[in-house]
């Protein structure tokens, strides 16, 4: 049996971003503004990002289900790594 892995809002949001389901927008949160009550989903007032309007149920086979598609929309690690670190701090 595999051990359970705790899924945090940060890892959920980053996974969605990596899949191209959300796109990053600028902004920072503060720990006092972040709620853990939404877990395992991110607190939308705390975690930056928005849904990618280019991905729909009708086109997933030509977008997120195509090998390499995320490389066309994923931000660089120089952008996402600081977001990960800040998200960990913001969610406590």
mmCIF file of N, CA, C and O in Angstrom:
data_model
loop_
_atom_site.group_PDB
_atom_site.id
_atom_site.type_symbol
_atom_site.label_atom_id
_atom_site.label_comp_id
_atom_site.label_asym_id
_atom_site.label_seq_id
_atom_site.Cartn_x
_atom_site.Cartn_y
_atom_site.Cartn_z
ATOM 1 N N UNK A 1 0.844 -1.184 0.000
ATOM 2 C CA UNK A 1 0.000 0.000 0.000
ATOM 3 C C UNK A 1 0.884 1.241 0.000
ATOM 4 O O UNK A 1 1.832 1.331 0.754
ATOM 5 N N UNK A 2 0.554 2.190 -0.854
ATOM 6 C CA UNK A 2 1.311 3.431 -0.926
ATOM 7 C C UNK A 2 0.918 4.352 0.216
ATOM 8 O O UNK A 2 -0.258 4.456 0.559
ATOM 9 N N UNK A 3 1.878 5.058 0.815
ATOM 10 C CA UNK A 3 1.527 6.020 1.864
ATOM 11 C C UNK A 3 0.763 7.183 1.264
ATOM 12 O O UNK A 3 0.974 7.552 0.104
ATOM 13 N N UNK A 4 -0.111 7.760 2.043
ATOM 14 C CA UNK A 4 -0.865 8.930 1.593
ATOM 15 C C UNK A 4 0.071 10.127 1.520
ATOM 16 O O UNK A 4 0.924 10.312 2.363
ATOM 17 N N UNK A 5 -0.103 10.920 0.505
ATOM 18 C CA UNK A 5 0.685 12.128 0.339
ATOM 19 C C UNK A 5 -0.225 13.312 0.595
ATOM 20 O O UNK A 5 -1.295 13.408 0.010
ATOM 21 N N UNK A 6 0.193 14.177 1.459
ATOM 22 C CA UNK A 6 -0.601 15.364 1.748
ATOM 23 C C UNK A 6 -0.536 16.308 0.559
ATOM 24 O O UNK A 6 0.532 16.653 0.068
ATOM 25 N N UNK A 7 -1.679 16.695 0.067
ATOM 26 C CA UNK A 7 -1.745 17.615 -1.063
ATOM 27 C C UNK A 7 -2.045 18.999 -0.505
ATOM 28 O O UNK A 7 -3.035 19.195 0.186
ATOM 29 N N UNK A 8 -1.176 19.931 -0.794
ATOM 30 C CA UNK A 8 -1.379 21.289 -0.314
ATOM 31 C C UNK A 8 -1.940 22.153 -1.426
ATOM 32 O O UNK A 8 -1.899 21.795 -2.598
ATOM 33 N N UNK A 9 -2.437 23.279 -1.024
ATOM 34 C CA UNK A 9 -2.969 24.217 -2.015
ATOM 35 C C UNK A 9 -1.884 24.651 -2.982
ATOM 36 O O UNK A 9 -2.126 24.812 -4.172
ATOM 37 N N UNK A 10 -0.686 24.812 -2.466
ATOM 38 C CA UNK A 10 0.407 25.233 -3.329
ATOM 39 C C UNK A 10 0.718 24.173 -4.365
ATOM 40 O O UNK A 10 0.857 24.469 -5.546
ATOM 41 N N UNK A 11 0.828 22.909 -3.940
ATOM 42 C CA UNK A 11 1.148 21.860 -4.911
ATOM 43 C C UNK A 11 0.001 21.656 -5.878
ATOM 44 O O UNK A 11 0.222 21.373 -7.052
ATOM 45 N N UNK A 12 -1.234 21.809 -5.416
ATOM 46 C CA UNK A 12 -2.378 21.684 -6.319
ATOM 47 C C UNK A 12 -2.351 22.782 -7.372
ATOM 48 O O UNK A 12 -2.499 22.521 -8.562
ATOM 49 N N UNK A 13 -2.157 24.004 -6.960
ATOM 50 C CA UNK A 13 -2.122 25.129 -7.895
ATOM 51 C C UNK A 13 -0.954 25.006 -8.861
ATOM 52 O O UNK A 13 -1.096 25.250 -10.058
ATOM 53 N N UNK A 14 0.205 24.610 -8.347
ATOM 54 C CA UNK A 14 1.356 24.472 -9.228
ATOM 55 C C UNK A 14 1.174 23.327 -10.212
ATOM 56 O O UNK A 14 1.592 23.422 -11.360
ATOM 57 N N UNK A 15 0.535 22.259 -9.779
ATOM 58 C CA UNK A 15 0.247 21.156 -10.694
ATOM 59 C C UNK A 15 -0.701 21.585 -11.790
ATOM 60 O O UNK A 15 -0.527 21.224 -12.955
ATOM 61 N N UNK A 16 -1.705 22.364 -11.420
ATOM 62 C CA UNK A 16 -2.647 22.871 -12.424
ATOM 63 C C UNK A 16 -1.932 23.815 -13.384
ATOM 64 O O UNK A 16 -2.175 23.795 -14.581
ATOM 65 N N UNK A 17 -1.018 24.632 -12.864
ATOM 66 C CA UNK A 17 -0.266 25.540 -13.732
ATOM 67 C C UNK A 17 0.636 24.754 -14.669
ATOM 68 O O UNK A 17 0.743 25.072 -15.850
ATOM 69 N N UNK A 18 1.270 23.709 -14.144
ATOM 70 C CA UNK A 18 2.158 22.898 -14.981
ATOM 71 C C UNK A 18 1.391 22.219 -16.098
ATOM 72 O O UNK A 18 1.914 21.998 -17.187
ATOM 73 N N UNK A 19 0.154 21.886 -15.840
ATOM 74 C CA UNK A 19 -0.674 21.245 -16.866
ATOM 75 C C UNK A 19 -1.293 22.256 -17.821
ATOM 76 O O UNK A 19 -1.956 21.887 -18.771
ATOM 77 N N UNK A 20 -1.066 23.522 -17.563
ATOM 78 C CA UNK A 20 -1.620 24.553 -18.433
ATOM 79 C C UNK A 20 -3.072 24.879 -18.127
ATOM 80 O O UNK A 20 -3.726 25.569 -18.889
ATOM 81 N N UNK A 21 -3.580 24.383 -16.988
ATOM 82 C CA UNK A 21 -4.975 24.647 -16.643
ATOM 83 C C UNK A 21 -5.163 26.022 -16.029
ATOM 84 O O UNK A 21 -6.242 26.586 -16.101
ATOM 85 N N UNK A 22 -4.131 26.528 -15.386
ATOM 86 C CA UNK A 22 -4.190 27.903 -14.900
ATOM 87 C C UNK A 22 -2.956 28.617 -15.417
ATOM 88 O O UNK A 22 -1.935 28.009 -15.697
ATOM 89 N N UNK A 23 -3.078 29.898 -15.544
ATOM 90 C CA UNK A 23 -1.949 30.697 -15.988
ATOM 91 C C UNK A 23 -1.628 31.690 -14.890
ATOM 92 O O UNK A 23 -2.509 32.160 -14.180
ATOM 93 N N UNK A 24 -0.370 31.983 -14.718
ATOM 94 C CA UNK A 24 0.061 32.846 -13.629
ATOM 95 C C UNK A 24 -0.273 34.300 -13.930
ATOM 96 O O UNK A 24 -0.227 34.737 -15.067
ATOM 97 N N UNK A 25 -0.607 34.994 -12.870
ATOM 98 C CA UNK A 25 -0.780 36.436 -12.954
ATOM 99 C C UNK A 25 0.025 37.037 -11.819
ATOM 100 O O UNK A 25 0.324 36.379 -10.843
ATOM 101 N N UNK A 26 0.400 38.279 -11.960
ATOM 102 C CA UNK A 26 1.234 38.878 -10.935
ATOM 103 C C UNK A 26 0.435 39.149 -9.677
ATOM 104 O O UNK A 26 -0.775 39.290 -9.700
ATOM 105 N N UNK A 27 1.146 39.220 -8.572
ATOM 106 C CA UNK A 27 0.528 39.517 -7.299
ATOM 107 C C UNK A 27 1.140 38.671 -6.210
ATOM 108 O O UNK A 27 1.642 37.584 -6.465
ATOM 109 N N UNK A 28 1.102 39.190 -5.011
ATOM 110 C CA UNK A 28 1.612 38.434 -3.881
ATOM 111 C C UNK A 28 0.554 38.414 -2.802
ATOM 112 O O UNK A 28 -0.297 39.287 -2.727
ATOM 113 N N UNK A 29 0.628 37.408 -1.975
ATOM 114 C CA UNK A 29 -0.309 37.269 -0.874
ATOM 115 C C UNK A 29 0.436 37.474 0.435
ATOM 116 O O UNK A 29 1.656 37.509 0.465
ATOM 117 N N UNK A 30 -0.302 37.586 1.475
ATOM 118 C CA UNK A 30 0.284 37.693 2.799
ATOM 119 C C UNK A 30 -0.307 36.585 3.651
ATOM 120 O O UNK A 30 -1.462 36.204 3.468
ATOM 121 N N UNK A 31 0.488 36.051 4.549
ATOM 122 C CA UNK A 31 0.068 34.897 5.334
ATOM 123 C C UNK A 31 -1.282 35.123 6.004
ATOM 124 O O UNK A 31 -2.084 34.206 6.106
ATOM 125 N N UNK A 32 -1.563 36.333 6.440
ATOM 126 C CA UNK A 32 -2.833 36.589 7.113
ATOM 127 C C UNK A 32 -4.025 36.467 6.174
ATOM 128 O O UNK A 32 -5.153 36.297 6.616
ATOM 129 N N UNK A 33 -3.776 36.544 4.849
ATOM 130 C CA UNK A 33 -4.861 36.475 3.877
ATOM 131 C C UNK A 33 -5.135 35.061 3.383
ATOM 132 O O UNK A 33 -6.118 34.827 2.709
ATOM 133 N N UNK A 34 -4.262 34.117 3.706
ATOM 134 C CA UNK A 34 -4.373 32.762 3.168
ATOM 135 C C UNK A 34 -5.143 31.862 4.122
ATOM 136 O O UNK A 34 -4.823 31.768 5.290
ATOM 137 N N UNK A 35 -6.142 31.192 3.591
ATOM 138 C CA UNK A 35 -6.958 30.286 4.394
ATOM 139 C C UNK A 35 -6.664 28.844 3.997
ATOM 140 O O UNK A 35 -6.567 28.519 2.817
ATOM 141 N N UNK A 36 -6.544 27.974 4.993
ATOM 142 C CA UNK A 36 -6.356 26.555 4.734
ATOM 143 C C UNK A 36 -7.701 25.839 4.646
ATOM 144 O O UNK A 36 -7.746 24.648 4.374
ATOM 145 N N UNK A 37 -8.791 26.558 4.810
ATOM 146 C CA UNK A 37 -10.112 25.931 4.802
ATOM 147 C C UNK A 37 -10.502 25.404 3.427
ATOM 148 O O UNK A 37 -11.403 24.578 3.313
ATOM 149 N N UNK A 38 -9.837 25.866 2.380
ATOM 150 C CA UNK A 38 -10.140 25.428 1.020
ATOM 151 C C UNK A 38 -9.401 24.140 0.633
ATOM 152 O O UNK A 38 -9.677 23.563 -0.403
ATOM 153 N N UNK A 39 -8.394 23.764 1.423
ATOM 154 C CA UNK A 39 -7.547 22.624 1.075
ATOM 155 C C UNK A 39 -8.371 21.391 0.765
ATOM 156 O O UNK A 39 -9.382 21.166 1.401
ATOM 157 N N UNK A 40 -8.017 20.603 -0.260
ATOM 158 C CA UNK A 40 -6.754 20.656 -0.984
ATOM 159 C C UNK A 40 -6.752 21.650 -2.146
ATOM 160 O O UNK A 40 -5.778 21.726 -2.872
ATOM 161 N N UNK A 41 -7.804 22.423 -2.332
ATOM 162 C CA UNK A 41 -7.815 23.441 -3.383
ATOM 163 C C UNK A 41 -7.188 24.720 -2.862
ATOM 164 O O UNK A 41 -7.204 24.984 -1.664
ATOM 165 N N UNK A 42 -6.629 25.545 -3.740
ATOM 166 C CA UNK A 42 -6.025 26.787 -3.279
ATOM 167 C C UNK A 42 -7.064 27.833 -2.890
ATOM 168 O O UNK A 42 -8.180 27.829 -3.391
ATOM 169 N N UNK A 43 -6.688 28.685 -1.968
ATOM 170 C CA UNK A 43 -7.494 29.842 -1.596
ATOM 171 C C UNK A 43 -7.349 30.852 -2.730
ATOM 172 O O UNK A 43 -6.269 31.384 -2.972
ATOM 173 N N UNK A 44 -8.415 31.116 -3.435
ATOM 174 C CA UNK A 44 -8.328 31.972 -4.626
ATOM 175 C C UNK A 44 -7.929 33.412 -4.301
ATOM 176 O O UNK A 44 -7.440 34.126 -5.165
ATOM 177 N N UNK A 45 -8.135 33.856 -3.065
ATOM 178 C CA UNK A 45 -7.720 35.209 -2.716
ATOM 179 C C UNK A 45 -6.234 35.265 -2.396
ATOM 180 O O UNK A 45 -5.664 36.337 -2.284
ATOM 181 N N UNK A 46 -5.599 34.095 -2.263
ATOM 182 C CA UNK A 46 -4.200 34.035 -1.874
ATOM 183 C C UNK A 46 -3.287 33.542 -2.991
ATOM 184 O O UNK A 46 -2.194 34.060 -3.164
ATOM 185 N N UNK A 47 -3.717 32.548 -3.727
ATOM 186 C CA UNK A 47 -2.875 31.929 -4.742
ATOM 187 C C UNK A 47 -3.088 32.611 -6.080
ATOM 188 O O UNK A 47 -4.198 32.610 -6.601
ATOM 189 N N UNK A 48 -2.027 33.201 -6.655
ATOM 190 C CA UNK A 48 -2.193 33.881 -7.930
ATOM 191 C C UNK A 48 -2.474 32.896 -9.054
ATOM 192 O O UNK A 48 -2.064 31.741 -9.004
ATOM 193 N N UNK A 49 -3.169 33.348 -10.051
ATOM 194 C CA UNK A 49 -3.436 32.509 -11.213
ATOM 195 C C UNK A 49 -4.858 32.682 -11.698
ATOM 196 O O UNK A 49 -5.706 33.252 -11.018
ATOM 197 N N UNK A 50 -5.099 32.208 -12.873
ATOM 198 C CA UNK A 50 -6.436 32.228 -13.439
ATOM 199 C C UNK A 50 -6.561 31.039 -14.369
ATOM 200 O O UNK A 50 -5.562 30.463 -14.782
ATOM 201 N N UNK A 51 -7.777 30.659 -14.668
ATOM 202 C CA UNK A 51 -7.984 29.540 -15.576
ATOM 203 C C UNK A 51 -7.561 29.921 -16.981
ATOM 204 O O UNK A 51 -7.746 31.047 -17.416
ATOM 205 N N UNK A 52 -6.975 28.958 -17.663
ATOM 206 C CA UNK A 52 -6.543 29.187 -19.036
ATOM 207 C C UNK A 52 -7.758 29.036 -19.948
ATOM 208 O O UNK A 52 -8.275 27.937 -20.116
ATOM 209 N N UNK A 53 -8.221 30.111 -20.556
ATOM 210 C CA UNK A 53 -9.425 30.037 -21.385
ATOM 211 C C UNK A 53 -9.211 29.232 -22.672
ATOM 212 O O UNK A 53 -10.180 28.857 -23.328
ATOM 213 N N UNK A 54 -7.939 28.959 -22.997
ATOM 214 C CA UNK A 54 -7.659 28.171 -24.197
ATOM 215 C C UNK A 54 -7.904 26.682 -23.997
ATOM 216 O O UNK A 54 -7.898 25.916 -24.959
ATOM 217 N N UNK A 55 -8.085 26.255 -22.745
ATOM 218 C CA UNK A 55 -8.317 24.840 -22.451
ATOM 219 C C UNK A 55 -9.785 24.649 -22.099
ATOM 220 O O UNK A 55 -10.286 25.236 -21.146
ATOM 221 N N UNK A 56 -10.462 23.840 -22.885
ATOM 222 C CA UNK A 56 -11.871 23.523 -22.629
ATOM 223 C C UNK A 56 -12.057 22.017 -22.689
ATOM 224 O O UNK A 56 -11.190 21.292 -23.186
ATOM 225 N N UNK A 57 -13.163 21.571 -22.189
ATOM 226 C CA UNK A 57 -13.451 20.139 -22.242
ATOM 227 C C UNK A 57 -13.456 19.632 -23.683
ATOM 228 O O UNK A 57 -13.011 18.527 -23.961
ATOM 229 N N UNK A 58 -13.898 20.466 -24.595
ATOM 230 C CA UNK A 58 -13.987 20.025 -25.992
ATOM 231 C C UNK A 58 -12.640 19.987 -26.712
ATOM 232 O O UNK A 58 -12.531 19.351 -27.760
ATOM 233 N N UNK A 59 -11.612 20.647 -26.172
ATOM 234 C CA UNK A 59 -10.329 20.636 -26.880
ATOM 235 C C UNK A 59 -9.174 20.032 -26.086
ATOM 236 O O UNK A 59 -8.022 20.175 -26.480
ATOM 237 N N UNK A 60 -9.472 19.330 -24.999
ATOM 238 C CA UNK A 60 -8.369 18.793 -24.194
ATOM 239 C C UNK A 60 -7.508 17.799 -24.958
ATOM 240 O O UNK A 60 -6.330 17.650 -24.657
ATOM 241 N N UNK A 61 -8.056 17.148 -25.963
ATOM 242 C CA UNK A 61 -7.260 16.187 -26.728
ATOM 243 C C UNK A 61 -6.284 16.874 -27.682
ATOM 244 O O UNK A 61 -5.374 16.228 -28.196
ATOM 245 N N UNK A 62 -6.444 18.167 -27.884
ATOM 246 C CA UNK A 62 -5.485 18.903 -28.703
ATOM 247 C C UNK A 62 -4.694 19.907 -27.872
ATOM 248 O O UNK A 62 -3.875 20.651 -28.414
ATOM 249 N N UNK A 63 -4.935 19.932 -26.562
ATOM 250 C CA UNK A 63 -4.189 20.843 -25.690
ATOM 251 C C UNK A 63 -3.494 20.020 -24.600
ATOM 252 O O UNK A 63 -2.441 19.455 -24.857
ATOM 253 N N UNK A 64 -4.069 19.924 -23.419
ATOM 254 C CA UNK A 64 -3.381 19.317 -22.279
ATOM 255 C C UNK A 64 -3.091 17.837 -22.436
ATOM 256 O O UNK A 64 -2.236 17.302 -21.730
ATOM 257 N N UNK A 65 -3.740 17.155 -23.330
ATOM 258 C CA UNK A 65 -3.488 15.724 -23.531
ATOM 259 C C UNK A 65 -2.441 15.459 -24.610
ATOM 260 O O UNK A 65 -2.182 14.303 -24.946
ATOM 261 N N UNK A 66 -1.849 16.498 -25.152
ATOM 262 C CA UNK A 66 -0.824 16.341 -26.182
ATOM 263 C C UNK A 66 0.551 16.479 -25.534
ATOM 264 O O UNK A 66 0.825 17.476 -24.864
ATOM 265 N N UNK A 67 1.388 15.478 -25.727
ATOM 266 C CA UNK A 67 2.743 15.512 -25.182
ATOM 267 C C UNK A 67 3.459 16.768 -25.666
ATOM 268 O O UNK A 67 3.466 17.075 -26.859
ATOM 269 N N UNK A 68 4.039 17.509 -24.738
ATOM 270 C CA UNK A 68 4.777 18.716 -25.079
ATOM 271 C C UNK A 68 3.958 19.991 -25.084
ATOM 272 O O UNK A 68 4.524 21.081 -25.153
ATOM 273 N N UNK A 69 2.627 19.889 -24.991
ATOM 274 C CA UNK A 69 1.808 21.100 -25.041
ATOM 275 C C UNK A 69 2.127 22.038 -23.891
ATOM 276 O O UNK A 69 2.193 23.263 -24.074
ATOM 277 N N UNK A 70 2.359 21.503 -22.698
ATOM 278 C CA UNK A 70 2.610 22.376 -21.543
ATOM 279 C C UNK A 70 3.885 23.197 -21.715
ATOM 280 O O UNK A 70 3.990 24.284 -21.156
ATOM 281 N N UNK A 71 4.841 22.690 -22.507
ATOM 282 C CA UNK A 71 6.048 23.476 -22.759
ATOM 283 C C UNK A 71 5.724 24.788 -23.465
ATOM 284 O O UNK A 71 6.496 25.743 -23.384
ATOM 285 N N UNK A 72 4.600 24.840 -24.136
ATOM 286 C CA UNK A 72 4.231 26.060 -24.857
ATOM 287 C C UNK A 72 3.574 27.093 -23.954
ATOM 288 O O UNK A 72 3.440 28.251 -24.348
ATOM 289 N N UNK A 73 3.144 26.696 -22.767
ATOM 290 C CA UNK A 73 2.430 27.622 -21.887
ATOM 291 C C UNK A 73 3.023 27.741 -20.486
ATOM 292 O O UNK A 73 2.660 28.636 -19.742
ATOM 293 N N UNK A 74 3.908 26.837 -20.111
ATOM 294 C CA UNK A 74 4.455 26.832 -18.752
ATOM 295 C C UNK A 74 5.441 27.973 -18.558
ATOM 296 O O UNK A 74 6.351 28.159 -19.359
ATOM 297 N N UNK A 75 5.312 28.726 -17.455
ATOM 298 C CA UNK A 75 6.290 29.772 -17.162
ATOM 299 C C UNK A 75 7.641 29.150 -16.816
ATOM 300 O O UNK A 75 7.723 27.989 -16.414
ATOM 301 N N UNK A 76 8.690 29.934 -16.899
ATOM 302 C CA UNK A 76 10.032 29.446 -16.581
ATOM 303 C C UNK A 76 10.166 29.187 -15.086
ATOM 304 O O UNK A 76 9.438 29.759 -14.269
ATOM 305 N N UNK A 77 11.137 28.335 -14.730
ATOM 306 C CA UNK A 77 11.363 28.041 -13.313
ATOM 307 C C UNK A 77 11.875 29.271 -12.570
ATOM 308 O O UNK A 77 11.668 29.378 -11.360
ATOM 309 N N UNK A 78 12.494 30.207 -13.273
ATOM 310 C CA UNK A 78 12.934 31.432 -12.603
ATOM 311 C C UNK A 78 11.731 32.243 -12.112
ATOM 312 O O UNK A 78 11.846 33.047 -11.195
ATOM 313 N N UNK A 79 10.574 32.020 -12.717
ATOM 314 C CA UNK A 79 9.332 32.659 -12.280
ATOM 315 C C UNK A 79 8.590 31.793 -11.252
ATOM 316 O O UNK A 79 8.106 32.294 -10.240
ATOM 317 N N UNK A 80 8.500 30.486 -11.509
ATOM 318 C CA UNK A 80 7.683 29.637 -10.642
ATOM 319 C C UNK A 80 8.356 29.254 -9.322
ATOM 320 O O UNK A 80 7.666 29.087 -8.323
ATOM 321 N N UNK A 81 9.679 29.113 -9.301
ATOM 322 C CA UNK A 81 10.338 28.726 -8.050
ATOM 323 C C UNK A 81 10.127 29.738 -6.928
ATOM 324 O O UNK A 81 9.814 29.355 -5.803
ATOM 325 N N UNK A 82 10.262 31.046 -7.189
ATOM 326 C CA UNK A 82 9.947 32.005 -6.122
ATOM 327 C C UNK A 82 8.471 31.947 -5.698
ATOM 328 O O UNK A 82 8.142 32.151 -4.525
ATOM 329 N N UNK A 83 7.569 31.655 -6.639
ATOM 330 C CA UNK A 83 6.155 31.519 -6.275
ATOM 331 C C UNK A 83 5.945 30.347 -5.331
ATOM 332 O O UNK A 83 5.154 30.427 -4.383
ATOM 333 N N UNK A 84 6.617 29.233 -5.587
ATOM 334 C CA UNK A 84 6.504 28.069 -4.705
ATOM 335 C C UNK A 84 6.958 28.425 -3.296
ATOM 336 O O UNK A 84 6.265 28.123 -2.318
ATOM 337 N N UNK A 85 8.119 29.050 -3.204
ATOM 338 C CA UNK A 85 8.657 29.411 -1.889
ATOM 339 C C UNK A 85 7.720 30.372 -1.166
ATOM 340 O O UNK A 85 7.445 30.212 0.033
ATOM 341 N N UNK A 86 7.202 31.356 -1.868
ATOM 342 C CA UNK A 86 6.282 32.322 -1.253
ATOM 343 C C UNK A 86 4.978 31.654 -0.838
ATOM 344 O O UNK A 86 4.413 31.955 0.203
ATOM 345 N N UNK A 87 4.480 30.737 -1.658
ATOM 346 C CA UNK A 87 3.242 30.021 -1.319
ATOM 347 C C UNK A 87 3.373 29.209 -0.044
ATOM 348 O O UNK A 87 2.451 29.155 0.762
ATOM 349 N N UNK A 88 4.513 28.601 0.143
ATOM 350 C CA UNK A 88 4.755 27.818 1.372
ATOM 351 C C UNK A 88 4.702 28.743 2.570
ATOM 352 O O UNK A 88 4.084 28.425 3.592
ATOM 353 N N UNK A 89 5.318 29.896 2.443
ATOM 354 C CA UNK A 89 5.311 30.874 3.533
ATOM 355 C C UNK A 89 3.882 31.392 3.769
ATOM 356 O O UNK A 89 3.409 31.448 4.917
ATOM 357 N N UNK A 90 3.183 31.752 2.705
ATOM 358 C CA UNK A 90 1.852 32.343 2.824
ATOM 359 C C UNK A 90 0.840 31.409 3.453
ATOM 360 O O UNK A 90 -0.054 31.840 4.175
ATOM 361 N N UNK A 91 0.937 30.119 3.156
ATOM 362 C CA UNK A 91 -0.004 29.161 3.717
ATOM 363 C C UNK A 91 0.413 28.630 5.071
ATOM 364 O O UNK A 91 -0.284 27.853 5.679
ATOM 365 N N UNK A 92 1.568 29.077 5.546
ATOM 366 C CA UNK A 92 2.038 28.669 6.870
ATOM 367 C C UNK A 92 2.442 27.232 6.919
ATOM 368 O O UNK A 92 2.338 26.554 7.905
#
